[in-house]
PDB file of C-alpha atoms in Angstrom:
ATOM      1  CA  UNK D   1       0.038   0.005  -0.014  1.00 42.00           C
ATOM      2  CA  UNK D   2       1.420   3.397  -0.920  1.00 45.00           C
ATOM      3  CA  UNK D   3       0.902   6.434   1.268  1.00 47.00           C
ATOM      4  CA  UNK D   4      -0.868   9.089  -0.779  1.00 51.00           C
ATOM      5  CA  UNK D   5      -0.763  12.864  -0.073  1.00 51.00           C
ATOM      6  CA  UNK D   6      -3.786  14.927  -0.936  1.00 52.00           C
ATOM      7  CA  UNK D   7      -3.476  17.178  -4.057  1.00 61.00           C
ATOM      8  CA  UNK D   8      -3.207  17.038  -7.617  1.00 67.00           C
ATOM      9  CA  UNK D   9       0.436  17.788  -7.784  1.00 71.00           C
ATOM     10  CA  UNK D  10       1.362  14.690  -5.810  1.00 65.00           C
ATOM     11  CA  UNK D  11      -0.658  12.494  -8.193  1.00 71.00           C
ATOM     12  CA  UNK D  12       1.063  14.091 -11.193  1.00 72.00           C
ATOM     13  CA  UNK D  13       4.564  13.042  -9.997  1.00 71.00           C
ATOM     14  CA  UNK D  14       5.910   9.836 -11.497  1.00 74.00           C
ATOM     15  CA  UNK D  15       5.483   6.779  -9.157  1.00 78.00           C
ATOM     16  CA  UNK D  16       9.312   6.337  -8.879  1.00 78.00           C
ATOM     17  CA  UNK D  17       9.682   9.898  -7.674  1.00 82.00           C
ATOM     18  CA  UNK D  18       6.770   9.686  -5.132  1.00 83.00           C
ATOM     19  CA  UNK D  19       8.487   6.404  -3.896  1.00 86.00           C
ATOM     20  CA  UNK D  20      11.780   8.218  -3.630  1.00 87.00           C
ATOM     21  CA  UNK D  21      10.219  11.002  -1.518  1.00 88.00           C
ATOM     22  CA  UNK D  22       8.290   8.704   0.746  1.00 91.00           C
ATOM     23  CA  UNK D  23      11.483   6.510   1.013  1.00 92.00           C
ATOM     24  CA  UNK D  24      13.306   9.576   2.101  1.00 91.00           C
ATOM     25  CA  UNK D  25      10.701  10.150   4.920  1.00 94.00           C
ATOM     26  CA  UNK D  26      11.021   6.498   5.941  1.00 94.00           C
ATOM     27  CA  UNK D  27      14.699   6.701   5.859  1.00 88.00           C
ATOM     28  CA  UNK D  28      14.772   9.726   7.984  1.00 92.00           C
ATOM     29  CA  UNK D  29      12.753   7.917  10.694  1.00 94.00           C
ATOM     30  CA  UNK D  30      15.174   4.874  10.431  1.00 91.00           C
ATOM     31  CA  UNK D  31      18.177   7.284  10.474  1.00 84.00           C
ATOM     32  CA  UNK D  32      16.900   8.905  13.645  1.00 94.00           C
ATOM     33  CA  UNK D  33      16.882   5.475  15.285  1.00 95.00           C
ATOM     34  CA  UNK D  34      20.335   4.645  13.781  1.00 89.00           C
ATOM     35  CA  UNK D  35      22.023   7.949  14.547  1.00 89.00           C
ATOM     36  CA  UNK D  36      20.404   8.130  18.040  1.00 95.00           C
ATOM     37  CA  UNK D  37      21.812   4.778  19.027  1.00 95.00           C
ATOM     38  CA  UNK D  38      25.236   5.777  17.522  1.00 93.00           C
ATOM     39  CA  UNK D  39      25.369   8.879  19.730  1.00 94.00           C
ATOM     40  CA  UNK D  40      23.988   7.236  22.902  1.00 96.00           C
ATOM     41  CA  UNK D  41      26.200   4.111  22.559  1.00 96.00           C
ATOM     42  CA  UNK D  42      29.413   6.069  21.809  1.00 95.00           C
ATOM     43  CA  UNK D  43      28.557   8.356  24.693  1.00 96.00           C
ATOM     44  CA  UNK D  44      28.376   5.285  26.890  1.00 97.00           C
ATOM     45  CA  UNK D  45      31.841   4.235  25.801  1.00 96.00           C
ATOM     46  CA  UNK D  46      30.963   1.668  23.099  1.00 96.00           C
ATOM     47  CA  UNK D  47      33.392   1.615  20.178  1.00 94.00           C
ATOM     48  CA  UNK D  48      32.136   3.734  17.379  1.00 90.00           C
ATOM     49  CA  UNK D  49      32.202   0.927  14.724  1.00 88.00           C
ATOM     50  CA  UNK D  50      30.113  -1.393  17.083  1.00 93.00           C
ATOM     51  CA  UNK D  51      27.778   1.463  17.899  1.00 93.00           C
ATOM     52  CA  UNK D  52      27.386   2.297  14.231  1.00 86.00           C
ATOM     53  CA  UNK D  53      26.577  -1.410  13.435  1.00 85.00           C
ATOM     54  CA  UNK D  54      24.031  -1.680  16.178  1.00 91.00           C
ATOM     55  CA  UNK D  55      22.263   1.570  15.167  1.00 92.00           C
ATOM     56  CA  UNK D  56      22.311   0.572  11.539  1.00 81.00           C
ATOM     57  CA  UNK D  57      20.609  -2.863  12.288  1.00 85.00           C
ATOM     58  CA  UNK D  58      17.894  -1.328  14.299  1.00 92.00           C
ATOM     59  CA  UNK D  59      17.402   1.296  11.561  1.00 88.00           C
ATOM     60  CA  UNK D  60      16.951  -1.593   8.943  1.00 85.00           C
ATOM     61  CA  UNK D  61      14.003  -2.932  11.072  1.00 87.00           C
ATOM     62  CA  UNK D  62      12.290   0.489  11.051  1.00 93.00           C
ATOM     63  CA  UNK D  63      13.001   0.988   7.335  1.00 89.00           C
ATOM     64  CA  UNK D  64      11.486  -2.412   6.334  1.00 92.00           C
ATOM     65  CA  UNK D  65       8.356  -2.028   8.272  1.00 93.00           C
ATOM     66  CA  UNK D  66       7.639   1.498   7.036  1.00 95.00           C
ATOM     67  CA  UNK D  67       8.821   0.695   3.537  1.00 92.00           C
ATOM     68  CA  UNK D  68       6.339  -2.050   3.016  1.00 92.00           C
ATOM     69  CA  UNK D  69       3.505  -0.234   4.657  1.00 91.00           C
ATOM     70  CA  UNK D  70       3.951   3.319   3.254  1.00 90.00           C
ATOM     71  CA  UNK D  71       6.412   3.357   0.204  1.00 90.00           C
ATOM     72  CA  UNK D  72       6.480   0.499  -2.276  1.00 88.00           C
ATOM     73  CA  UNK D  73       3.274  -0.162  -4.159  1.00 82.00           C
ATOM     74  CA  UNK D  74       4.579  -3.233  -5.992  1.00 86.00           C
ATOM     75  CA  UNK D  75       5.798  -6.333  -4.156  1.00 89.00           C
ATOM     76  CA  UNK D  76       6.469  -8.949  -6.751  1.00 90.00           C
ATOM     77  CA  UNK D  77       8.007 -11.359  -4.266  1.00 90.00           C
ATOM     78  CA  UNK D  78       5.117 -13.363  -2.874  1.00 88.00           C
ATOM     79  CA  UNK D  79       7.247 -15.082  -0.172  1.00 90.00           C
ATOM     80  CA  UNK D  80       7.474 -12.400   2.523  1.00 89.00           C
ATOM     81  CA  UNK D  81      10.391 -14.207   4.240  1.00 91.00           C
ATOM     82  CA  UNK D  82      12.308 -14.144   0.961  1.00 93.00           C
ATOM     83  CA  UNK D  83      11.374 -10.417   0.473  1.00 91.00           C
ATOM     84  CA  UNK D  84      12.724  -9.547   3.988  1.00 89.00           C
ATOM     85  CA  UNK D  85      15.798 -11.620   3.368  1.00 92.00           C
ATOM     86  CA  UNK D  86      16.552  -9.575   0.279  1.00 94.00           C
ATOM     87  CA  UNK D  87      15.734  -6.390   2.076  1.00 93.00           C
ATOM     88  CA  UNK D  88      18.119  -7.329   4.790  1.00 90.00           C
ATOM     89  CA  UNK D  89      20.803  -8.529   2.333  1.00 94.00           C
ATOM     90  CA  UNK D  90      20.764  -5.077   0.737  1.00 94.00           C
ATOM     91  CA  UNK D  91      20.872  -3.647   4.214  1.00 89.00           C
ATOM     92  CA  UNK D  92      23.945  -5.753   4.956  1.00 89.00           C
ATOM     93  CA  UNK D  93      25.649  -4.485   1.862  1.00 94.00           C
ATOM     94  CA  UNK D  94      24.603  -0.961   2.940  1.00 89.00           C
ATOM     95  CA  UNK D  95      26.159  -1.723   6.390  1.00 85.00           C
ATOM     96  CA  UNK D  96      29.487  -2.651   4.803  1.00 92.00           C
ATOM     97  CA  UNK D  97      29.253   0.556   2.894  1.00 95.00           C
ATOM     98  CA  UNK D  98      28.406   2.400   5.951  1.00 89.00           C
ATOM     99  CA  UNK D  99      31.334   0.921   7.929  1.00 90.00           C
ATOM    100  CA  UNK D 100      33.766   1.606   5.171  1.00 95.00           C
ATOM    101  CA  UNK D 101      32.579   5.165   4.906  1.00 96.00           C
ATOM    102  CA  UNK D 102      32.614   5.695   8.732  1.00 93.00           C
ATOM    103  CA  UNK D 103      36.304   4.424   8.857  1.00 95.00           C
ATOM    104  CA  UNK D 104      37.251   6.835   5.954  1.00 96.00           C
ATOM    105  CA  UNK D 105      35.429   9.813   7.713  1.00 95.00           C
ATOM    106  CA  UNK D 106      36.773   9.150  11.183  1.00 94.00           C
ATOM    107  CA  UNK D 107      40.348   7.709  10.522  1.00 95.00           C
ATOM    108  CA  UNK D 108      41.261   9.490   7.288  1.00 96.00           C
ATOM    109  CA  UNK D 109      39.456  12.864   7.704  1.00 95.00           C
ATOM    110  CA  UNK D 110      39.483  12.956  11.476  1.00 96.00           C
ATOM    111  CA  UNK D 111      35.780  13.646  11.727  1.00 95.00           C
ATOM    112  CA  UNK D 112      33.746  12.948  14.878  1.00 93.00           C
ATOM    113  CA  UNK D 113      31.645   9.782  14.388  1.00 91.00           C
ATOM    114  CA  UNK D 114      28.320  11.688  14.503  1.00 88.00           C
ATOM    115  CA  UNK D 115      29.688  14.090  11.882  1.00 93.00           C
ATOM    116  CA  UNK D 116      30.900  11.369   9.655  1.00 93.00           C
ATOM    117  CA  UNK D 117      27.461   9.693   9.762  1.00 87.00           C
ATOM    118  CA  UNK D 118      25.761  12.591   7.732  1.00 89.00           C
ATOM    119  CA  UNK D 119      27.565  12.044   4.389  1.00 93.00           C
ATOM    120  CA  UNK D 120      27.611   8.327   4.989  1.00 92.00           C
ATOM    121  CA  UNK D 121      23.945   8.201   5.514  1.00 84.00           C
ATOM    122  CA  UNK D 122      23.267  10.135   2.209  1.00 89.00           C
ATOM    123  CA  UNK D 123      25.358   7.851   0.065  1.00 93.00           C
ATOM    124  CA  UNK D 124      23.964   4.701   1.733  1.00 90.00           C
ATOM    125  CA  UNK D 125      20.421   6.008   1.384  1.00 86.00           C
ATOM    126  CA  UNK D 126      20.787   6.326  -2.474  1.00 91.00           C
ATOM    127  CA  UNK D 127      22.432   2.934  -2.561  1.00 95.00           C
ATOM    128  CA  UNK D 128      19.687   1.231  -0.566  1.00 91.00           C
ATOM    129  CA  UNK D 129      16.743   2.832  -2.458  1.00 91.00           C
ATOM    130  CA  UNK D 130      18.248   2.159  -5.938  1.00 93.00           C
ATOM    131  CA  UNK D 131      19.024  -1.420  -5.188  1.00 95.00           C
ATOM    132  CA  UNK D 132      15.833  -2.296  -3.163  1.00 93.00           C
ATOM    133  CA  UNK D 133      13.567  -0.785  -5.783  1.00 90.00           C
ATOM    134  CA  UNK D 134      15.314  -2.554  -8.585  1.00 91.00           C
ATOM    135  CA  UNK D 135      15.574  -5.937  -6.953  1.00 91.00           C
ATOM    136  CA  UNK D 136      12.630  -6.154  -4.499  1.00 91.00           C
ATOM    137  CA  UNK D 137       9.862  -3.689  -5.344  1.00 89.00           C
ATOM    138  CA  UNK D 138       9.969  -3.087  -9.113  1.00 85.00           C
ATOM    139  CA  UNK D 139       6.826  -2.385 -11.020  1.00 76.00           C
ATOM    140  CA  UNK D 140       5.837  -4.918 -13.548  1.00 74.00           C
ATOM    141  CA  UNK D 141       7.039  -4.044 -16.945  1.00 72.00           C
ATOM    142  CA  UNK D 142       4.546  -3.225 -19.604  1.00 62.00           C
ATOM    143  CA  UNK D 143       4.489  -5.539 -22.465  1.00 48.00           C
ATOM    144  CA  UNK D 144       5.581  -3.245 -25.317  1.00 46.00           C
ATOM    145  CA  UNK D 145       5.797  -6.077 -27.896  1.00 46.00           C
ATOM    146  CA  UNK D 146       2.051  -6.557 -28.296  1.00 47.00           C
ATOM    147  CA  UNK D 147       0.862  -7.152 -31.869  1.00 41.00           C
TER     148      UNK D 147
END
């Protein structure tokens, strides 16, 4: 089910763009959980990489639940366990990307972990949306070869 906003302008936007906007809102909620845990855990003395991983994993849970309820209209994978496994797999690839970018930001550029999280989150957001939409939530292709 896709969350719809009232107004003719929203309905005129292409479906993929609407999904990107909604996925951005869902990701903001997931990022709030992710980033919040990073800050709290590092403040409590947990290593920043472990704290980043824990936050990211909780963020994936929030992102999945909200994505299937509010964002993606097309769910071609009938087996929900397989769908979740794919969602999680993309998330784990995103986690590896997150960890690598966090290391670069903190170790190479001397950024504080909370500061390095900003650009990291932007890049991982684009990666996750693109791959998830392409592999898990793509719309059926129109048959253009009809005679």
